[in-house]
mmCIF file of C-alpha atoms and ligand atoms in Angstrom:
data_model
loop_
_atom_site.group_PDB
_atom_site.id
_atom_site.type_symbol
_atom_site.label_atom_id
_atom_site.label_comp_id
_atom_site.label_asym_id
_atom_site.label_seq_id
_atom_site.Cartn_x
_atom_site.Cartn_y
_atom_site.Cartn_z
ATOM 1 C CA MET A 1354 -6.089 -19.158 18.181
ATOM 2 C CA LEU A 1355 -2.752 -17.716 16.774
ATOM 3 C CA ALA A 1356 -2.989 -14.645 14.352
ATOM 4 C CA ARG A 1357 -2.044 -14.870 11.342
ATOM 5 C CA LYS A 1358 0.843 -12.053 10.572
ATOM 6 C CA VAL A 1359 0.020 -10.167 7.326
ATOM 7 C CA VAL A 1360 1.425 -7.377 5.341
ATOM 8 C CA LEU A 1361 -1.355 -5.469 2.759
ATOM 9 C CA ASP A 1362 0.202 -4.151 -0.248
ATOM 10 C CA CYS A 1363 -2.882 -2.268 -2.024
ATOM 11 C CA ASP A 1364 -4.083 0.907 -3.757
ATOM 12 C CA PRO A 1365 -7.395 2.102 -1.772
ATOM 13 C CA GLY A 1366 -9.502 2.550 -3.747
ATOM 14 C CA HIS A 1367 -13.238 1.517 -2.358
ATOM 15 C CA ASP A 1368 -12.660 -2.163 -2.261
ATOM 16 C CA ASP A 1369 -8.892 -2.155 -1.402
ATOM 17 C CA ALA A 1370 -10.395 0.260 1.732
ATOM 18 C CA ILE A 1371 -12.623 -2.289 2.593
ATOM 19 C CA ALA A 1372 -9.914 -4.963 3.489
ATOM 20 C CA ILE A 1373 -7.448 -2.754 5.515
ATOM 21 C CA MET A 1374 -11.105 -2.519 7.529
ATOM 22 C CA LEU A 1375 -11.802 -6.222 7.158
ATOM 23 C CA ALA A 1376 -8.292 -7.046 8.140
ATOM 24 C CA CYS A 1377 -8.317 -4.425 11.493
ATOM 25 C CA ALA A 1378 -11.754 -6.072 12.477
ATOM 26 C CA SER A 1379 -10.789 -9.769 12.449
ATOM 27 C CA PRO A 1380 -8.608 -11.243 15.002
ATOM 28 C CA GLU A 1381 -7.447 -14.010 13.004
ATOM 29 C CA ILE A 1382 -5.218 -11.376 11.039
ATOM 30 C CA GLU A 1383 -2.637 -8.966 12.575
ATOM 31 C CA LEU A 1384 -2.166 -6.818 10.098
ATOM 32 C CA LEU A 1385 1.612 -5.740 10.432
ATOM 33 C CA ALA A 1386 2.133 -3.102 7.652
ATOM 34 C CA VAL A 1387 0.459 -1.795 5.106
ATOM 35 C CA THR A 1388 2.391 -0.642 2.048
ATOM 36 C CA THR A 1389 1.177 1.283 -1.139
ATOM 37 C CA VAL A 1390 1.310 0.938 -4.531
ATOM 38 C CA ALA A 1391 0.132 3.019 -7.787
ATOM 39 C CA GLY A 1392 -2.577 1.739 -9.503
ATOM 40 C CA ASN A 1393 -6.132 2.489 -8.982
ATOM 41 C CA VAL A 1394 -5.303 6.394 -8.743
ATOM 42 C CA THR A 1395 -1.552 8.141 -8.309
ATOM 43 C CA LEU A 1396 0.879 6.756 -5.396
ATOM 44 C CA GLU A 1397 0.273 10.179 -3.981
ATOM 45 C CA HIS A 1398 -3.588 9.320 -3.503
ATOM 46 C CA THR A 1399 -3.230 5.575 -2.733
ATOM 47 C CA THR A 1400 -1.072 6.169 0.212
ATOM 48 C CA ARG A 1401 -2.883 9.050 1.103
ATOM 49 C CA ASN A 1402 -6.132 7.031 1.065
ATOM 50 C CA ALA A 1403 -4.697 4.137 3.315
ATOM 51 C CA LEU A 1404 -3.567 6.577 6.112
ATOM 52 C CA ARG A 1405 -6.823 8.267 5.923
ATOM 53 C CA VAL A 1406 -8.648 4.638 6.488
ATOM 54 C CA LEU A 1407 -6.419 3.495 9.329
ATOM 55 C CA ASP A 1408 -7.308 7.052 10.597
ATOM 56 C CA LEU A 1409 -10.734 6.725 10.343
ATOM 57 C CA ILE A 1410 -10.603 2.971 12.941
ATOM 58 C CA GLY A 1411 -8.017 4.108 14.901
ATOM 59 C CA ARG A 1412 -5.237 2.434 13.915
ATOM 60 C CA ALA A 1413 -2.915 5.085 13.353
ATOM 61 C CA ASP A 1414 -0.244 2.932 14.849
ATOM 62 C CA ILE A 1415 0.249 0.632 11.788
ATOM 63 C CA PRO A 1416 3.115 1.507 9.608
ATOM 64 C CA VAL A 1417 2.154 2.842 6.104
ATOM 65 C CA ALA A 1418 4.673 3.351 3.327
ATOM 66 C CA ALA A 1419 4.502 4.021 0.083
ATOM 67 C CA GLY A 1420 6.247 2.267 -2.751
ATOM 68 C CA ARG A 1421 6.320 2.350 -6.701
ATOM 69 C CA ASP A 1422 5.450 5.043 -8.007
ATOM 70 C CA ARG A 1423 4.317 3.623 -11.632
ATOM 71 C CA PRO A 1424 4.631 -0.088 -13.245
ATOM 72 C CA LEU A 1425 8.047 -1.566 -13.729
ATOM 73 C CA LEU A 1426 8.877 -1.131 -17.480
ATOM 74 C CA ARG A 1427 5.313 0.472 -18.322
ATOM 75 C CA ASP A 1428 3.367 3.597 -18.242
ATOM 76 C CA LEU A 1429 0.756 4.135 -15.406
ATOM 77 C CA SER A 1430 -3.005 3.459 -16.307
ATOM 78 C CA THR A 1431 -5.586 4.002 -13.820
ATOM 79 C CA ALA A 1432 -9.851 3.160 -12.650
ATOM 80 C CA ALA A 1433 -10.158 6.976 -11.681
ATOM 81 C CA VAL A 1434 -12.882 6.417 -13.990
ATOM 82 C CA MET A 1435 -14.612 3.612 -11.598
ATOM 83 C CA HIS A 1436 -13.085 5.312 -7.713
ATOM 84 C CA GLY A 1437 -12.753 8.638 -8.475
ATOM 85 C CA GLU A 1438 -9.888 11.037 -9.135
ATOM 86 C CA SER A 1439 -9.112 10.764 -5.322
ATOM 87 C CA GLY A 1440 -9.433 6.706 -5.088
ATOM 88 C CA LEU A 1441 -12.287 7.204 -2.808
ATOM 89 C CA ALA A 1442 -15.110 9.025 -4.316
ATOM 90 C CA GLY A 1443 -17.866 9.055 -2.047
ATOM 91 C CA PRO A 1444 -17.225 9.624 1.389
ATOM 92 C CA LEU A 1445 -16.092 13.934 2.981
ATOM 93 C CA GLU A 1446 -12.234 14.490 1.631
ATOM 94 C CA VAL A 1447 -10.463 14.439 5.269
ATOM 95 C CA GLU A 1448 -6.582 14.969 5.343
ATOM 96 C CA PRO A 1449 -4.586 11.817 7.157
ATOM 97 C CA SER A 1450 -3.000 12.808 10.453
ATOM 98 C CA ARG A 1451 0.197 11.581 9.697
ATOM 99 C CA GLY A 1452 2.196 10.865 6.303
ATOM 100 C CA PRO A 1453 3.575 7.681 5.634
ATOM 101 C CA ALA A 1454 6.817 6.503 7.127
ATOM 102 C CA ASP A 1455 9.995 7.560 5.842
ATOM 103 C CA LEU A 1456 11.198 4.314 3.668
ATOM 104 C CA THR A 1457 10.259 2.572 1.110
ATOM 105 C CA ALA A 1458 7.239 -0.281 0.684
ATOM 106 C CA LEU A 1459 10.267 -2.279 0.227
ATOM 107 C CA GLU A 1460 12.285 -1.169 3.093
ATOM 108 C CA LEU A 1461 9.354 -1.642 5.202
ATOM 109 C CA ILE A 1462 8.392 -5.243 4.010
ATOM 110 C CA GLU A 1463 12.239 -6.401 4.452
ATOM 111 C CA GLN A 1464 11.927 -4.925 8.606
ATOM 112 C CA VAL A 1465 9.151 -6.674 9.060
ATOM 113 C CA LEU A 1466 10.107 -10.095 7.509
ATOM 114 C CA VAL A 1467 12.885 -9.931 9.119
ATOM 115 C CA SER A 1468 11.673 -9.016 12.483
ATOM 116 C CA GLU A 1469 9.418 -11.617 13.224
ATOM 117 C CA VAL A 1470 10.031 -14.801 14.080
ATOM 118 C CA GLU A 1471 6.921 -16.193 12.079
ATOM 119 C CA PRO A 1472 6.632 -16.413 8.183
ATOM 120 C CA VAL A 1473 4.407 -13.626 7.361
ATOM 121 C CA THR A 1474 1.607 -13.443 4.661
ATOM 122 C CA LEU A 1475 1.924 -10.833 2.204
ATOM 123 C CA VAL A 1476 -1.836 -9.579 0.357
ATOM 124 C CA ALA A 1477 -1.581 -7.514 -2.731
ATOM 125 C CA THR A 1478 -4.720 -6.026 -3.767
ATOM 126 C CA GLY A 1479 -3.262 -3.337 -6.265
ATOM 127 C CA PRO A 1480 -1.170 -3.759 -9.664
ATOM 128 C CA LEU A 1481 1.910 -6.063 -8.115
ATOM 129 C CA THR A 1482 4.469 -3.426 -8.922
ATOM 130 C CA ASN A 1483 5.782 -3.776 -5.114
ATOM 131 C CA ILE A 1484 5.699 -7.485 -4.444
ATOM 132 C CA ALA A 1485 7.843 -8.097 -7.886
ATOM 133 C CA ASP A 1486 10.199 -5.683 -5.799
ATOM 134 C CA VAL A 1487 10.426 -8.241 -2.946
ATOM 135 C CA ILE A 1488 11.152 -11.043 -5.692
ATOM 136 C CA THR A 1489 13.831 -9.378 -7.497
ATOM 137 C CA GLN A 1490 15.397 -7.587 -3.993
ATOM 138 C CA LEU A 1491 14.878 -9.668 -1.125
ATOM 139 C CA PRO A 1492 15.685 -13.333 -2.390
ATOM 140 C CA GLU A 1493 17.897 -14.215 0.570
ATOM 141 C CA ILE A 1494 14.343 -13.817 2.340
ATOM 142 C CA HIS A 1495 12.046 -15.248 0.806
ATOM 143 C CA GLY A 1496 11.469 -18.129 3.216
ATOM 144 C CA ARG A 1497 10.361 -15.775 5.396
ATOM 145 C CA ILE A 1498 7.307 -15.390 3.479
ATOM 146 C CA ARG A 1499 4.345 -17.758 4.353
ATOM 147 C CA GLU A 1500 2.546 -17.330 0.899
ATOM 148 C CA ILE A 1501 1.318 -14.317 -0.853
ATOM 149 C CA VAL A 1502 -2.534 -13.769 -1.631
ATOM 150 C CA ILE A 1503 -3.332 -11.968 -4.481
ATOM 151 C CA MET A 1504 -6.282 -10.021 -5.801
ATOM 152 C CA GLY A 1505 -6.041 -10.201 -9.511
ATOM 153 C CA GLY A 1506 -6.574 -12.022 -12.936
ATOM 154 C CA ALA A 1507 -9.884 -14.720 -14.564
ATOM 155 C CA VAL A 1508 -9.955 -17.667 -15.353
ATOM 156 C CA GLU A 1509 -12.395 -16.699 -17.893
ATOM 157 C CA LEU A 1510 -13.567 -13.388 -19.075
ATOM 158 C CA GLY A 1511 -11.385 -9.957 -17.887
ATOM 159 C CA ASN A 1512 -12.765 -6.702 -16.497
ATOM 160 C CA TRP A 1513 -10.523 -3.749 -18.237
ATOM 161 C CA THR A 1514 -10.191 -5.382 -21.307
ATOM 162 C CA PRO A 1515 -12.039 -8.878 -22.524
ATOM 163 C CA ALA A 1516 -9.053 -10.544 -21.729
ATOM 164 C CA ALA A 1517 -7.845 -8.932 -18.782
ATOM 165 C CA GLU A 1518 -8.409 -7.828 -14.761
ATOM 166 C CA PHE A 1519 -7.430 -4.699 -14.097
ATOM 167 C CA ASN A 1520 -4.513 -5.425 -11.629
ATOM 168 C CA ILE A 1521 -2.587 -7.882 -13.783
ATOM 169 C CA TRP A 1522 -3.305 -5.510 -16.563
ATOM 170 C CA VAL A 1523 -1.762 -2.454 -15.144
ATOM 171 C CA ASP A 1524 1.778 -4.208 -14.496
ATOM 172 C CA PRO A 1525 1.682 -7.842 -16.230
ATOM 173 C CA ASP A 1526 5.455 -7.574 -15.914
ATOM 174 C CA ALA A 1527 5.662 -7.513 -12.376
ATOM 175 C CA ALA A 1528 3.020 -10.684 -12.176
ATOM 176 C CA LYS A 1529 4.943 -12.094 -14.452
ATOM 177 C CA ILE A 1530 7.717 -12.395 -12.078
ATOM 178 C CA VAL A 1531 5.572 -12.893 -8.728
ATOM 179 C CA PHE A 1532 3.826 -15.669 -10.727
ATOM 180 C CA GLU A 1533 7.361 -17.446 -11.499
ATOM 181 C CA SER A 1534 8.699 -16.948 -8.133
ATOM 182 C CA GLY A 1535 8.011 -20.272 -6.222
ATOM 183 C CA ILE A 1536 6.800 -18.684 -3.422
ATOM 184 C CA PRO A 1537 3.748 -19.692 -2.393
ATOM 185 C CA LEU A 1538 0.428 -18.480 -4.096
ATOM 186 C CA THR A 1539 -3.043 -17.730 -3.954
ATOM 187 C CA MET A 1540 -4.991 -15.912 -6.586
ATOM 188 C CA ILE A 1541 -8.575 -14.899 -6.014
ATOM 189 C CA GLY A 1542 -9.458 -13.771 -9.543
ATOM 190 C CA LEU A 1543 -12.490 -12.378 -11.010
ATOM 191 C CA GLU A 1544 -14.713 -15.719 -11.004
ATOM 192 C CA VAL A 1545 -14.977 -15.219 -7.458
ATOM 193 C CA THR A 1546 -14.781 -11.560 -6.878
ATOM 194 C CA HIS A 1547 -17.743 -11.147 -9.318
ATOM 195 C CA LYS A 1548 -19.645 -13.262 -7.011
ATOM 196 C CA ALA A 1549 -18.915 -11.266 -3.566
ATOM 197 C CA TRP A 1550 -21.077 -7.934 -4.049
ATOM 198 C CA LEU A 1551 -22.565 -6.053 -1.828
ATOM 199 C CA THR A 1552 -25.776 -3.633 -2.311
ATOM 200 C CA ASP A 1553 -27.818 -0.423 -1.324
ATOM 201 C CA GLU A 1554 -29.598 -2.371 1.361
ATOM 202 C CA HIS A 1555 -26.033 -3.404 2.823
ATOM 203 C CA ALA A 1556 -25.096 -0.159 2.801
ATOM 204 C CA GLU A 1557 -28.061 1.254 4.235
ATOM 205 C CA GLN A 1558 -27.190 -1.775 7.205
ATOM 206 C CA LEU A 1559 -23.667 -0.505 7.823
ATOM 207 C CA ARG A 1560 -24.787 3.594 7.970
ATOM 208 C CA GLY A 1561 -26.551 3.204 11.390
ATOM 209 C CA SER A 1562 -23.019 1.270 12.518
ATOM 210 C CA GLY A 1563 -20.795 4.424 13.691
ATOM 211 C CA ARG A 1564 -18.607 6.083 12.273
ATOM 212 C CA PRO A 1565 -16.560 3.920 10.154
ATOM 213 C CA GLY A 1566 -20.004 2.065 8.768
ATOM 214 C CA GLU A 1567 -21.433 4.981 7.782
ATOM 215 C CA PHE A 1568 -17.499 5.718 5.960
ATOM 216 C CA VAL A 1569 -18.369 2.671 4.330
ATOM 217 C CA ALA A 1570 -21.890 2.989 3.239
ATOM 218 C CA GLU A 1571 -20.808 6.505 1.366
ATOM 219 C CA LEU A 1572 -17.948 4.772 -0.442
ATOM 220 C CA LEU A 1573 -20.774 1.772 -1.710
ATOM 221 C CA ASP A 1574 -23.194 4.732 -2.255
ATOM 222 C CA HIS A 1575 -20.381 5.619 -4.974
ATOM 223 C CA PHE A 1576 -18.754 2.008 -5.888
ATOM 224 C CA VAL A 1577 -22.447 0.534 -5.927
ATOM 225 C CA LYS A 1578 -23.703 2.861 -8.459
ATOM 226 C CA PHE A 1579 -20.508 2.708 -10.900
ATOM 227 C CA HIS A 1580 -21.306 -0.894 -11.352
ATOM 228 C CA GLN A 1581 -25.130 -0.456 -11.629
ATOM 229 C CA ASP A 1582 -25.074 2.188 -14.244
ATOM 230 C CA ARG A 1583 -21.764 0.583 -16.240
ATOM 231 C CA PHE A 1584 -22.690 -2.962 -16.059
ATOM 232 C CA GLY A 1585 -26.568 -2.734 -14.712
ATOM 233 C CA TRP A 1586 -25.235 -5.255 -11.655
ATOM 234 C CA PRO A 1587 -27.276 -4.984 -8.572
ATOM 235 C CA GLY A 1588 -24.039 -4.306 -6.398
ATOM 236 C CA ALA A 1589 -20.438 -3.880 -6.318
ATOM 237 C CA PRO A 1590 -17.978 -6.412 -6.157
ATOM 238 C CA ILE A 1591 -15.814 -5.915 -3.143
ATOM 239 C CA HIS A 1592 -13.085 -8.018 -5.161
ATOM 240 C CA ASP A 1593 -10.392 -6.637 -2.947
ATOM 241 C CA ALA A 1594 -11.737 -7.840 0.774
ATOM 242 C CA VAL A 1595 -11.969 -11.384 -0.564
ATOM 243 C CA THR A 1596 -8.399 -11.812 -0.128
ATOM 244 C CA ILE A 1597 -8.413 -11.326 3.835
ATOM 245 C CA ALA A 1598 -11.811 -13.187 4.319
ATOM 246 C CA HIS A 1599 -9.940 -16.024 2.522
ATOM 247 C CA LEU A 1600 -7.550 -16.013 5.283
ATOM 248 C CA ILE A 1601 -10.120 -15.600 8.174
ATOM 249 C CA ASP A 1602 -11.863 -18.138 6.803
ATOM 250 C CA PRO A 1603 -10.493 -20.882 3.914
ATOM 251 C CA THR A 1604 -13.248 -22.495 3.529
ATOM 252 C CA LEU A 1605 -15.118 -19.509 2.035
ATOM 253 C CA VAL A 1606 -13.298 -19.753 -1.100
ATOM 254 C CA THR A 1607 -12.664 -23.120 -3.603
ATOM 255 C CA THR A 1608 -9.289 -22.998 -4.691
ATOM 256 C CA LEU A 1609 -7.680 -25.222 -7.696
ATOM 257 C CA ALA A 1610 -3.922 -25.822 -8.122
ATOM 258 C CA MET A 1611 -3.001 -25.118 -11.664
ATOM 259 C CA ASN A 1612 -0.647 -23.832 -14.081
ATOM 260 C CA VAL A 1613 -1.134 -19.631 -14.348
ATOM 261 C CA GLN A 1614 0.875 -18.140 -16.620
ATOM 262 C CA ILE A 1615 0.755 -14.142 -17.265
ATOM 263 C CA ASP A 1616 0.502 -12.907 -21.063
ATOM 264 C CA THR A 1617 3.016 -10.026 -21.289
ATOM 265 C CA ILE A 1618 3.764 -10.103 -24.948
ATOM 266 C CA SER A 1619 0.672 -9.942 -27.426
ATOM 267 C CA SER A 1620 -1.731 -6.796 -27.517
ATOM 268 C CA LEU A 1621 -5.167 -8.149 -27.370
ATOM 269 C CA CYS A 1622 -4.430 -10.487 -24.311
ATOM 270 C CA MET A 1623 -1.641 -8.501 -22.593
ATOM 271 C CA GLY A 1624 -2.338 -9.144 -18.728
ATOM 272 C CA ARG A 1625 -4.543 -12.260 -19.248
ATOM 273 C CA THR A 1626 -3.594 -14.811 -16.336
ATOM 274 C CA VAL A 1627 -3.593 -17.952 -18.717
ATOM 275 C CA ALA A 1628 -4.725 -20.675 -16.324
ATOM 276 C CA ASP A 1629 -4.649 -24.370 -17.308
ATOM 277 C CA ARG A 1630 -7.919 -25.185 -15.192
ATOM 278 C CA TRP A 1631 -7.878 -28.706 -17.508
ATOM 279 C CA SER A 1632 -4.597 -29.624 -17.534
ATOM 280 C CA VAL A 1633 -3.675 -29.400 -21.020
ATOM 281 C CA THR A 1634 -0.212 -28.084 -20.928
ATOM 282 C CA GLY A 1635 1.363 -30.865 -18.341
ATOM 283 C CA LEU A 1636 3.056 -27.993 -16.813
ATOM 284 C CA PRO A 1637 2.894 -27.687 -12.860
ATOM 285 C CA ALA A 1638 0.617 -25.950 -10.621
ATOM 286 C CA ASN A 1639 2.149 -22.581 -9.645
ATOM 287 C CA VAL A 1640 -0.750 -21.113 -8.104
ATOM 288 C CA HIS A 1641 -3.969 -21.987 -6.068
ATOM 289 C CA VAL A 1642 -6.443 -20.378 -8.362
ATOM 290 C CA GLY A 1643 -10.128 -19.060 -6.587
ATOM 291 C CA LEU A 1644 -12.918 -20.840 -8.487
ATOM 292 C CA ASP A 1645 -16.042 -19.623 -5.961
ATOM 293 C CA ILE A 1646 -17.324 -18.388 -3.450
ATOM 294 C CA ASP A 1647 -20.148 -18.933 -0.640
ATOM 295 C CA ARG A 1648 -21.121 -15.626 -1.041
ATOM 296 C CA ASP A 1649 -23.561 -15.667 1.712
ATOM 297 C CA ARG A 1650 -21.058 -16.676 4.106
ATOM 298 C CA PHE A 1651 -19.062 -13.992 2.767
ATOM 299 C CA VAL A 1652 -21.642 -11.263 3.260
ATOM 300 C CA THR A 1653 -22.448 -12.231 6.566
ATOM 301 C CA LEU A 1654 -18.522 -12.100 7.498
ATOM 302 C CA LEU A 1655 -18.234 -8.745 6.061
ATOM 303 C CA LEU A 1656 -20.939 -7.108 7.210
ATOM 304 C CA GLY A 1657 -20.752 -8.652 10.659
ATOM 305 C CA ARG A 1658 -16.846 -7.809 11.014
ATOM 306 C CA LEU A 1659 -17.339 -4.011 9.553
ATOM 307 C CA SER A 1660 -20.254 -3.082 11.917
ATOM 308 C CA GLN A 1661 -17.623 -4.180 15.021
ATOM 309 C CA LEU A 1662 -15.675 -1.257 14.006
ATOM 310 C CA ALA A 1663 -16.465 1.267 16.571
HETATM 311 C C1 LIG B 2185 -9.296 -4.487 -8.599
HETATM 312 O O1 LIG B 2185 -8.821 -3.195 -9.395
HETATM 313 C C2 LIG B 2185 -9.533 -2.260 -8.581
HETATM 314 O O2 LIG B 2185 -9.985 -1.408 -9.107
HETATM 315 C C3 LIG B 2185 -9.897 -2.961 -7.608
HETATM 316 O O3 LIG B 2185 -9.372 -2.147 -6.296
HETATM 317 C C4 LIG B 2185 -9.318 -4.457 -7.389
HETATM 318 O O4 LIG B 2185 -8.676 -4.358 -6.891
HETATM 319 C C5 LIG B 2185 -10.384 -5.423 -9.544
HETATM 320 O O5 LIG B 2185 -9.918 -5.648 -10.859
HETATM 321 CA CA1 LIG B 2186 -7.361 -2.681 -5.236
#
């Protein structure tokens, strides 16, 4: 089996951290680089958190580069209320063993795309600011991108506003560029990720499985409680990990090709992924949209892989 070559652009973030860990625990994925963006918290924190997570699982060999510290055209709004000021509320704060690479996220992605023989998959689990840079600033190497898989958007309800999901809402202008890029794109939105939740019991299962499992359990202690208190849900959606799970096992998430456009104009629906589920516009499909997930198999895969990390 040839491992799929992946660059993960993220804003850790509890679920981003778990996505990094799942990728590193999975032989189906070769994680070539991690790039960071401002989103859940500031760029300084998201970068530090990516470095911390890679340290924890003994993968300080994976390069990390910091990208954009704010959306393309707007001020940054964070989700610190959900993830804590540091972005990873729960576990004890530990300083990373290294700093980020001495190049930007865009430069690192360019380096990877140019140097790999196989086309590379870009996975984005934060606002799409860095990925929009790839689209606008590296047009001559788009062919090196196998596909882009994002966590973001929703066909139906939003989570940050009634109409919009957080990652798209933070930088709708970047999302518009990515969705109109013509590069194969899969959107794992809230229809899918709101089914992909873990509970306190899962935290307990992981707590005994070594330091990485304990770390995830400590993340879940905070993240599950937040979702129980805020939404009354039994657990916390591990949104971002679904992108990686989808690459590991494409039968987990059911997708449908459709036209999706990003609202960057209105106020009430700013950042909405306007998904033409029933083809009423006649516009061509530009996105494979996730509509459902086999939750039990997702949970089994995620827990199995995480508990193998030593
Ligand atoms: C997305 O927003 C962030 O808070 C999470 O990390 C995830 O990427 C879910 O809407
Ligand atoms: Ca995220």
